[in-house]
Short mmCIF file of C-alpha atoms and ligand atoms in Angstrom, two decimals:
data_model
loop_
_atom_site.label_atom_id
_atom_site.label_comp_id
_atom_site.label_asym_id
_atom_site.label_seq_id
_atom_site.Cartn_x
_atom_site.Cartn_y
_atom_site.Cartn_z
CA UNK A 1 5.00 23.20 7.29
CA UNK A 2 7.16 21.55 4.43
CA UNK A 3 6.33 19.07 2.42
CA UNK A 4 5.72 16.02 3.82
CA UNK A 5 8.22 13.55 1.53
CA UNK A 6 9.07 10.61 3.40
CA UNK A 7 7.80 7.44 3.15
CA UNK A 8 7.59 4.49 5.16
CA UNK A 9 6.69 1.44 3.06
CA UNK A 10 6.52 -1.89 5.05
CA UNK A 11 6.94 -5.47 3.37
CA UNK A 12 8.56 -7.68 6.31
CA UNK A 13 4.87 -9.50 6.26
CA UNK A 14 5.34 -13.25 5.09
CA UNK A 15 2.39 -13.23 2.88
CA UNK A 16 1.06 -17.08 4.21
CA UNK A 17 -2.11 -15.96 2.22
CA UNK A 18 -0.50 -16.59 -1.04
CA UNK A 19 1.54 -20.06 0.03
CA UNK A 20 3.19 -21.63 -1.95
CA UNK A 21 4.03 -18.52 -4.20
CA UNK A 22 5.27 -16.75 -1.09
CA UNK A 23 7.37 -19.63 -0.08
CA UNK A 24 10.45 -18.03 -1.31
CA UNK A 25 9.56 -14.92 -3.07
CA UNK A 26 8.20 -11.80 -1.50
CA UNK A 27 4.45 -11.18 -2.23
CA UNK A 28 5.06 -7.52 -2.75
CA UNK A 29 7.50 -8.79 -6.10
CA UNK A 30 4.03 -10.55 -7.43
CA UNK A 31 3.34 -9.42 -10.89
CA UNK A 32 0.28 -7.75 -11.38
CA UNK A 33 0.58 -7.76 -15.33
CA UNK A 34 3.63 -5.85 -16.35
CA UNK A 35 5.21 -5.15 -12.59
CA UNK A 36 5.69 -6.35 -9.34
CA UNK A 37 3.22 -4.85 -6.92
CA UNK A 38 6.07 -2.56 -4.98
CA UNK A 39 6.86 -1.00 -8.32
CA UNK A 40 3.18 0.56 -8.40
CA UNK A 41 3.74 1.39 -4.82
CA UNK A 42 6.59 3.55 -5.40
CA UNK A 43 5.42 4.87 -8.39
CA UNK A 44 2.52 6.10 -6.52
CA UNK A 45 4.70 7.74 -3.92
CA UNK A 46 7.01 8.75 -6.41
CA UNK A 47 4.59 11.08 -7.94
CA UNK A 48 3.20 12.84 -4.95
CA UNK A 49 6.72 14.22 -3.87
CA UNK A 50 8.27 11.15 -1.84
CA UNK A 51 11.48 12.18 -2.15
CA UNK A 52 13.36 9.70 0.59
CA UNK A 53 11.43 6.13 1.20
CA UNK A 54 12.29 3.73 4.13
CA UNK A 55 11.26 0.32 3.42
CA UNK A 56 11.07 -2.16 6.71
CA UNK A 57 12.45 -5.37 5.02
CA UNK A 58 12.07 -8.89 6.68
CA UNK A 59 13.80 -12.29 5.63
CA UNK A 60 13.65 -13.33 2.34
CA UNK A 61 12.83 -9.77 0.83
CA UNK A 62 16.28 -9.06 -1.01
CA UNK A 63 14.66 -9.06 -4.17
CA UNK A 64 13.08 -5.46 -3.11
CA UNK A 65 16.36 -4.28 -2.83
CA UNK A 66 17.10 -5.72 -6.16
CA UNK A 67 14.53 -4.60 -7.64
CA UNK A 68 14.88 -0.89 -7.26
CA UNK A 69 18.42 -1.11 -7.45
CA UNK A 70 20.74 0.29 -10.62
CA UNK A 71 21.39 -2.59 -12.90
CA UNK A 72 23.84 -1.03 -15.13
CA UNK A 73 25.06 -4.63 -17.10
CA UNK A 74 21.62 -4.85 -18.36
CA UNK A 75 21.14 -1.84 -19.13
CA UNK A 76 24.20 -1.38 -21.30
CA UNK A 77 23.19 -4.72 -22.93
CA UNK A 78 19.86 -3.48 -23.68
CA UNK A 79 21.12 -0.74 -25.16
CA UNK A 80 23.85 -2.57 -26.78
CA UNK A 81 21.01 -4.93 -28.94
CA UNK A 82 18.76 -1.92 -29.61
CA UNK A 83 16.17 -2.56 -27.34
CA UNK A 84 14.86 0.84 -26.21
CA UNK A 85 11.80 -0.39 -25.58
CA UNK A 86 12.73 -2.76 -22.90
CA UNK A 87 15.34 0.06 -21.96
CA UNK A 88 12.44 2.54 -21.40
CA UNK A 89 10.45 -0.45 -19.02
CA UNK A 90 13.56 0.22 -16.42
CA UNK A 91 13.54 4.17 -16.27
CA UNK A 92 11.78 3.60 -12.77
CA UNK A 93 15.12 2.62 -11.84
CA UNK A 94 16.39 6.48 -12.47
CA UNK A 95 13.35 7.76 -10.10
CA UNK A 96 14.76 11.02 -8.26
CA UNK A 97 13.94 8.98 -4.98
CA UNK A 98 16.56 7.93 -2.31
CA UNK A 99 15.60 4.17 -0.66
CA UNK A 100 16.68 3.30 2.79
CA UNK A 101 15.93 0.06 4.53
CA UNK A 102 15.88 -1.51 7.72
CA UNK A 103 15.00 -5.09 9.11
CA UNK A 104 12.22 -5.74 11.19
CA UNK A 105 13.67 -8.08 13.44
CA UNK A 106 10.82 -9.62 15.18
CA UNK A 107 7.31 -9.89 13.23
CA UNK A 108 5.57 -8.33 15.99
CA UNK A 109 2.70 -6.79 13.66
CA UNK A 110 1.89 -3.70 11.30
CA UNK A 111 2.44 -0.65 13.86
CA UNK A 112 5.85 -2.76 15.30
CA UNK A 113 6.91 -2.03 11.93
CA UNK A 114 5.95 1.34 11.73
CA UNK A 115 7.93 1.65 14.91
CA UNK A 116 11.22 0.48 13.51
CA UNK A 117 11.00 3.85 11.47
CA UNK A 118 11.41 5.93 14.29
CA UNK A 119 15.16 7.04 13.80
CA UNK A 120 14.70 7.65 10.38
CA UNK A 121 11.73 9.76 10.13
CA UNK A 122 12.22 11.49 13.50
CA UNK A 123 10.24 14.88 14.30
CA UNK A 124 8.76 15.00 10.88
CA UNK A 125 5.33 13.77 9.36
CA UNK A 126 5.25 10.71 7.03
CA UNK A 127 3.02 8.52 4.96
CA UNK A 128 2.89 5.20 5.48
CA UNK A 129 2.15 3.04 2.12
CA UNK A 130 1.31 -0.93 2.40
CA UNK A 131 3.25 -2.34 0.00
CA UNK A 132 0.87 -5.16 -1.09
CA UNK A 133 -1.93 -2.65 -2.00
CA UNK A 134 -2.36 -0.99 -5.51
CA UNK A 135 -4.63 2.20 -5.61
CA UNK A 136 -5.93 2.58 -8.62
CA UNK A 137 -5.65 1.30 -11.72
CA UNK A 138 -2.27 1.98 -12.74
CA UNK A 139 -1.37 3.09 -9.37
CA UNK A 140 -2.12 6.46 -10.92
CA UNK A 141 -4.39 7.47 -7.76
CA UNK A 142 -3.48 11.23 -6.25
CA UNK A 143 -5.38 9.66 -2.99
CA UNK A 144 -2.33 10.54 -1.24
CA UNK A 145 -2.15 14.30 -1.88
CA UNK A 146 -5.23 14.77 -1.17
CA UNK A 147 -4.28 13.03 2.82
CA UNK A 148 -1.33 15.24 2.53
CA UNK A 149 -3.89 18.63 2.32
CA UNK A 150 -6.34 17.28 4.60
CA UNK A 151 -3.35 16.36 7.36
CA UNK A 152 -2.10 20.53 6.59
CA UNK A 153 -5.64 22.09 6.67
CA UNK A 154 -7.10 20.28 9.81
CA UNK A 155 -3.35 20.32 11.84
CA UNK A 156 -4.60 16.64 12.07
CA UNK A 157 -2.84 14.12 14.07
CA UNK A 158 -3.38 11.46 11.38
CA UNK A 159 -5.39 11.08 8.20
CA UNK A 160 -5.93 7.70 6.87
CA UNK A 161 -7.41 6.53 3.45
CA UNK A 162 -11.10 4.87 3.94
CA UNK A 163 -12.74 2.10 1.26
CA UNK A 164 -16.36 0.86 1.94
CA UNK A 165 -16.22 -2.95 2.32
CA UNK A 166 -19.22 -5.12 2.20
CA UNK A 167 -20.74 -6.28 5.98
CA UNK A 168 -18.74 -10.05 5.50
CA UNK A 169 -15.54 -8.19 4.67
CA UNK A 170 -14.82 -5.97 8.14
CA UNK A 171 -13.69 -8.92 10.11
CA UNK A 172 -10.08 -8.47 7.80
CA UNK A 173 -9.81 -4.95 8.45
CA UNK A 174 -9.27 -1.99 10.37
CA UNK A 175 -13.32 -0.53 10.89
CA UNK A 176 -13.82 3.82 11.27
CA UNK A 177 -16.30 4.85 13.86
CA UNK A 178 -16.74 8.19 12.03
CA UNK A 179 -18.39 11.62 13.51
CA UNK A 180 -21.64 12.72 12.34
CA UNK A 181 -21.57 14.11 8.82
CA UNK A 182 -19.17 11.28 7.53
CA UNK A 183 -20.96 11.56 3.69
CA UNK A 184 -18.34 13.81 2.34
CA UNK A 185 -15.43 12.72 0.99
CA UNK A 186 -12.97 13.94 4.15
CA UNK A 187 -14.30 12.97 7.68
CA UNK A 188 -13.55 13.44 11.26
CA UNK A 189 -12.86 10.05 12.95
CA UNK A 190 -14.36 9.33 16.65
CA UNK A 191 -12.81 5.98 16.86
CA UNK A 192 -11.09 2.61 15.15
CA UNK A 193 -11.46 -0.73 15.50
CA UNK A 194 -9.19 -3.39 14.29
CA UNK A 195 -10.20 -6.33 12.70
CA UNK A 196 -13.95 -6.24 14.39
CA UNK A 197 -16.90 -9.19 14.45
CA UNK A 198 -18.99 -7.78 12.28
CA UNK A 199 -21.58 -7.28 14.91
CA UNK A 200 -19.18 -4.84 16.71
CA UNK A 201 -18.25 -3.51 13.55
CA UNK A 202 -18.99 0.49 13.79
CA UNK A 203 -18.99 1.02 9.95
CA UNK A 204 -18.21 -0.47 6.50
CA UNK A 205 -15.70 2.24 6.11
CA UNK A 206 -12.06 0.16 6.26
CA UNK A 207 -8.45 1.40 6.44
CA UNK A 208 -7.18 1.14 3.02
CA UNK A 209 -3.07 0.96 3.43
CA UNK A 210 -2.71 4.59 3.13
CA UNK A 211 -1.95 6.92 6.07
CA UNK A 212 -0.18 10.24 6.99
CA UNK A 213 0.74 10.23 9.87
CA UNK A 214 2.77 12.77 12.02
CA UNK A 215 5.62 11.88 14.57
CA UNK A 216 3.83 11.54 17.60
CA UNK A 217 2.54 8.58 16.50
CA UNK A 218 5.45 7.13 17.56
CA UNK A 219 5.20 7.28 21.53
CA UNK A 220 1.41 6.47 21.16
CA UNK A 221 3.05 2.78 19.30
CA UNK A 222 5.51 2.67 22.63
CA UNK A 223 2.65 2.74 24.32
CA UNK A 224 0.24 0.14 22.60
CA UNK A 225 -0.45 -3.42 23.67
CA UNK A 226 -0.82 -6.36 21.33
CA UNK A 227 -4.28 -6.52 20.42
CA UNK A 228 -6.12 -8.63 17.43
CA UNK A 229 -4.45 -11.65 16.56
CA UNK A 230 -1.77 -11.08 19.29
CA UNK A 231 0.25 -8.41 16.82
CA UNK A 232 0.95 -4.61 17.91
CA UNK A 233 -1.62 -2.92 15.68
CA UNK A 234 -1.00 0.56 13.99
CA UNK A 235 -4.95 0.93 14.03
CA UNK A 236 -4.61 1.03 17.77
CA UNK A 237 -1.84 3.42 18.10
CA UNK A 238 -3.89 5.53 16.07
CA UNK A 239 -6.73 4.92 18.51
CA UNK A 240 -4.90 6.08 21.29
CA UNK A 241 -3.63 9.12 19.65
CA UNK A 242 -7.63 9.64 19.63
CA UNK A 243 -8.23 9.19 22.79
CA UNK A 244 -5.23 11.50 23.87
CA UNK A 245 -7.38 14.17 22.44
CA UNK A 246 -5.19 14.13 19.17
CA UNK A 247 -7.99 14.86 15.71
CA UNK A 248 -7.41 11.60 13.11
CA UNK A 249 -9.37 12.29 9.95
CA UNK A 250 -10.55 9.67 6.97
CA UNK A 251 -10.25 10.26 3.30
CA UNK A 252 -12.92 8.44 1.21
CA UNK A 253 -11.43 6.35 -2.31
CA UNK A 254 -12.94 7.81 -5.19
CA UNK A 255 -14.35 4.86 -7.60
CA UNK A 256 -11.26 5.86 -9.67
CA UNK A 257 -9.03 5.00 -6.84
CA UNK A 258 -10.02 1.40 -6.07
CA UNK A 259 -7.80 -0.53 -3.95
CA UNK A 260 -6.19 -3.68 -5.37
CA UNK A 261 -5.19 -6.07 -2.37
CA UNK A 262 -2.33 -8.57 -3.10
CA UNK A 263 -2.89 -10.13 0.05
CA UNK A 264 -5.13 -13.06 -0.39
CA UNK A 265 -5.79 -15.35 -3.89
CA UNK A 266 -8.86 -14.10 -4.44
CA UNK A 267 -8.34 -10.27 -4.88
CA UNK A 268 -4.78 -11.07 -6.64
CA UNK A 269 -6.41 -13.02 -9.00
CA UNK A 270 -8.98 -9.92 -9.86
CA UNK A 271 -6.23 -7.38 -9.71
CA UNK A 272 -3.95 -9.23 -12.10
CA UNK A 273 -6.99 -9.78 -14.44
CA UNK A 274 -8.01 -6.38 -14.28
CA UNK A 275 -4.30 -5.12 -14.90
CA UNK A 276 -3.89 -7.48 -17.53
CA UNK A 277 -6.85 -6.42 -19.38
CA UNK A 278 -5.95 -2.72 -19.24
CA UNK A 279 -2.48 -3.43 -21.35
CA UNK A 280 -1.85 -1.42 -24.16
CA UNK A 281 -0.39 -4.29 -26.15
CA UNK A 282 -2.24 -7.94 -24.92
CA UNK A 283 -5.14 -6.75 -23.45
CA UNK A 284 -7.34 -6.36 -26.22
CA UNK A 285 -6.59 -10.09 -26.99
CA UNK A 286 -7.27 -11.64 -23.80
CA UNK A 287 -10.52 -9.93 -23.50
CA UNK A 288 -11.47 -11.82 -26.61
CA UNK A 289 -9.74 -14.91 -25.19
CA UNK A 290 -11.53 -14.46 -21.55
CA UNK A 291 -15.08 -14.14 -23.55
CA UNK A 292 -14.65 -16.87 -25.89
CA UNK A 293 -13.48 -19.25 -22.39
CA UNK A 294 -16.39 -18.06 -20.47
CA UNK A 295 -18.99 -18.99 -22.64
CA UNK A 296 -17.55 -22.65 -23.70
CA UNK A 297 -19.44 -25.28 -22.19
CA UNK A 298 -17.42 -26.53 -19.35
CA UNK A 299 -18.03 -29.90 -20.20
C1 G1P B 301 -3.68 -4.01 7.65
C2 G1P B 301 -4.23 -3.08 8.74
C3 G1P B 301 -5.75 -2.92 8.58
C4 G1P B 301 -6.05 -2.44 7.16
C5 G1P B 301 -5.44 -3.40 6.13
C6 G1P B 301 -5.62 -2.91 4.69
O1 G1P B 301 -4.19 -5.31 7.87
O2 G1P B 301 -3.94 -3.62 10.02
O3 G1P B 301 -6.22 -1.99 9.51
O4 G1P B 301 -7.46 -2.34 6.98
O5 G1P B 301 -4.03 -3.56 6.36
O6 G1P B 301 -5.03 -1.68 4.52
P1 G1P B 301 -3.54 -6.64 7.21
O7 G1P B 301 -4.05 -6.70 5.79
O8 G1P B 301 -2.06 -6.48 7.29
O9 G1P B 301 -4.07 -7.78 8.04
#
């Protein structure tokens, strides 16, 4: 099989999580210290062979486009005053990667999306990449090659990155029913649920934005319902491909691979901290500045 090197990346989500600063800004263009969180995204992708990424684009997401584009005005200027190191913060722009996009017309949920892909990617396999969701620190995860193995070795239908979430958390997330033997780090997957109470909640394992996924995914979306919170679910399609007798295997995160979720206050506030803290140039001094804050009496 070749390599698999297309990407589907979906942003047309409206991000009402993170109102007002979603208002009229993307959330995937949120800073988490130096870049926007699509720029890790791609980088990611980027480095495990992506050669041709589709994003599916809503209203109001023309900064994306922007923001990968070539901006050769500021470039010359940069170079113009001498600033190579600014110059050298924009050589993701020269990324040997082709981007295509496409409108989702309708916000009809996640595997909708994925569905809008269909002429683009046609007969091939693909990885799908949330584009509010950081892996790693640094985005420097190679969670993705390893799906890209597991989806070659096991002929799998689809392979899916896993996180373990605590018991309050699986309510906001896709849930694994896994085989026996799940311990390892690659498992077989028996079932998926989407969003589940967490007393109907199989596992702690959740889907963690990362899938590969191959083409016959695409009649199994054709033929999925709406299901939780009314939206056509890509956790369901994948369900069905399941239940069609088609083998859908989980990748575990490593602790080096944590996902950073830009998709509610709370975990963008943690990601951005964490980022922030790990520059080379101002994170020593806000580590100082954080302890000397935390312990002043906050009276
Ligand atoms: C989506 C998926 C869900 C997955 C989550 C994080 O949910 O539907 O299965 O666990 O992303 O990858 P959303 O965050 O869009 O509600």
């Amino acid at each position: 099989m070749s390599d698999i090197n297309i990407a589907v990346v979906p942003v047309a989500g409206m991000g009402t999580r993170l109102l007002p600063a979603t208002k009229s800004q993307p959330k995937e263009m949120l800073p988490v210290g130096r870049k926007p969180v699509v720029q890790y995204v791609v980088e990611e992708l980027n480095r495990v062979g992506v050669e041709r990424l589709l994003f599916i684009t809503g209203s109001g997401k023309t900064s994306i486009e922007n923001h990968f584009d070539l901006n050769l005005e500021l470039t010359q200027s940069l170079r113009e005053d001498g600033k190579e190191d600014l110059l050298s913060e924009l050589s993701y722009e020269r990324a040997n990667l082709q981007y295509f996009y496409t409108r989702q017309r309708q916000l009809l949920g996640l595997g909708h999306a994925v569905l809008c892909a269909e002429p683009f990617v046609g007969n091939n396999p693909f990885i799908v990449a949330l584009g509010d969701s950081i892996i790693g620190m640094h985005a420097e995860s190679k969670i993705v090659e390893t799906m890209k193995d597991c989806f070659r070795e096991k002929k799998a239908d689809a392979v899916i990155a896993f996180e373990e979430v605590p018991e309050d958390e699986v309510f906001q997330y896709g849930i694994a029913k896994p085989k026996k033997n799940s311990n390892g780090v690659v498992f077989e997957i028996d079932d998926l649920i989407e969003k589940p109470p967490v007393d109907e909640a199989p596992s702690n394992l959740a889907v963690a934005a990362r899938y590969v996924l191959s083409p016959s995914i695409f009649d199994a979306l054709k033929n999925t319902k709406p299901g939780a919170g009314n939206e056509i679910q890509l956790t369901d399609a994948i369900r069905l491909l399941i239940q069609n007798g088609g083998t859908v295997y989980g990748v575990r995160l490593k602790k080096s691979e944590k996902r950073y979720d830009i998709g509610n206050f709370g975990s963008y506030f943690r990601a951005f901290t964490e980022f922030a803290l790990a520059d080379k140039n101002f994170g020593p001094e806000l580590r100082e500045y954080l302890q000397q804050i935390i312990n002043e009496d906050p009276s």
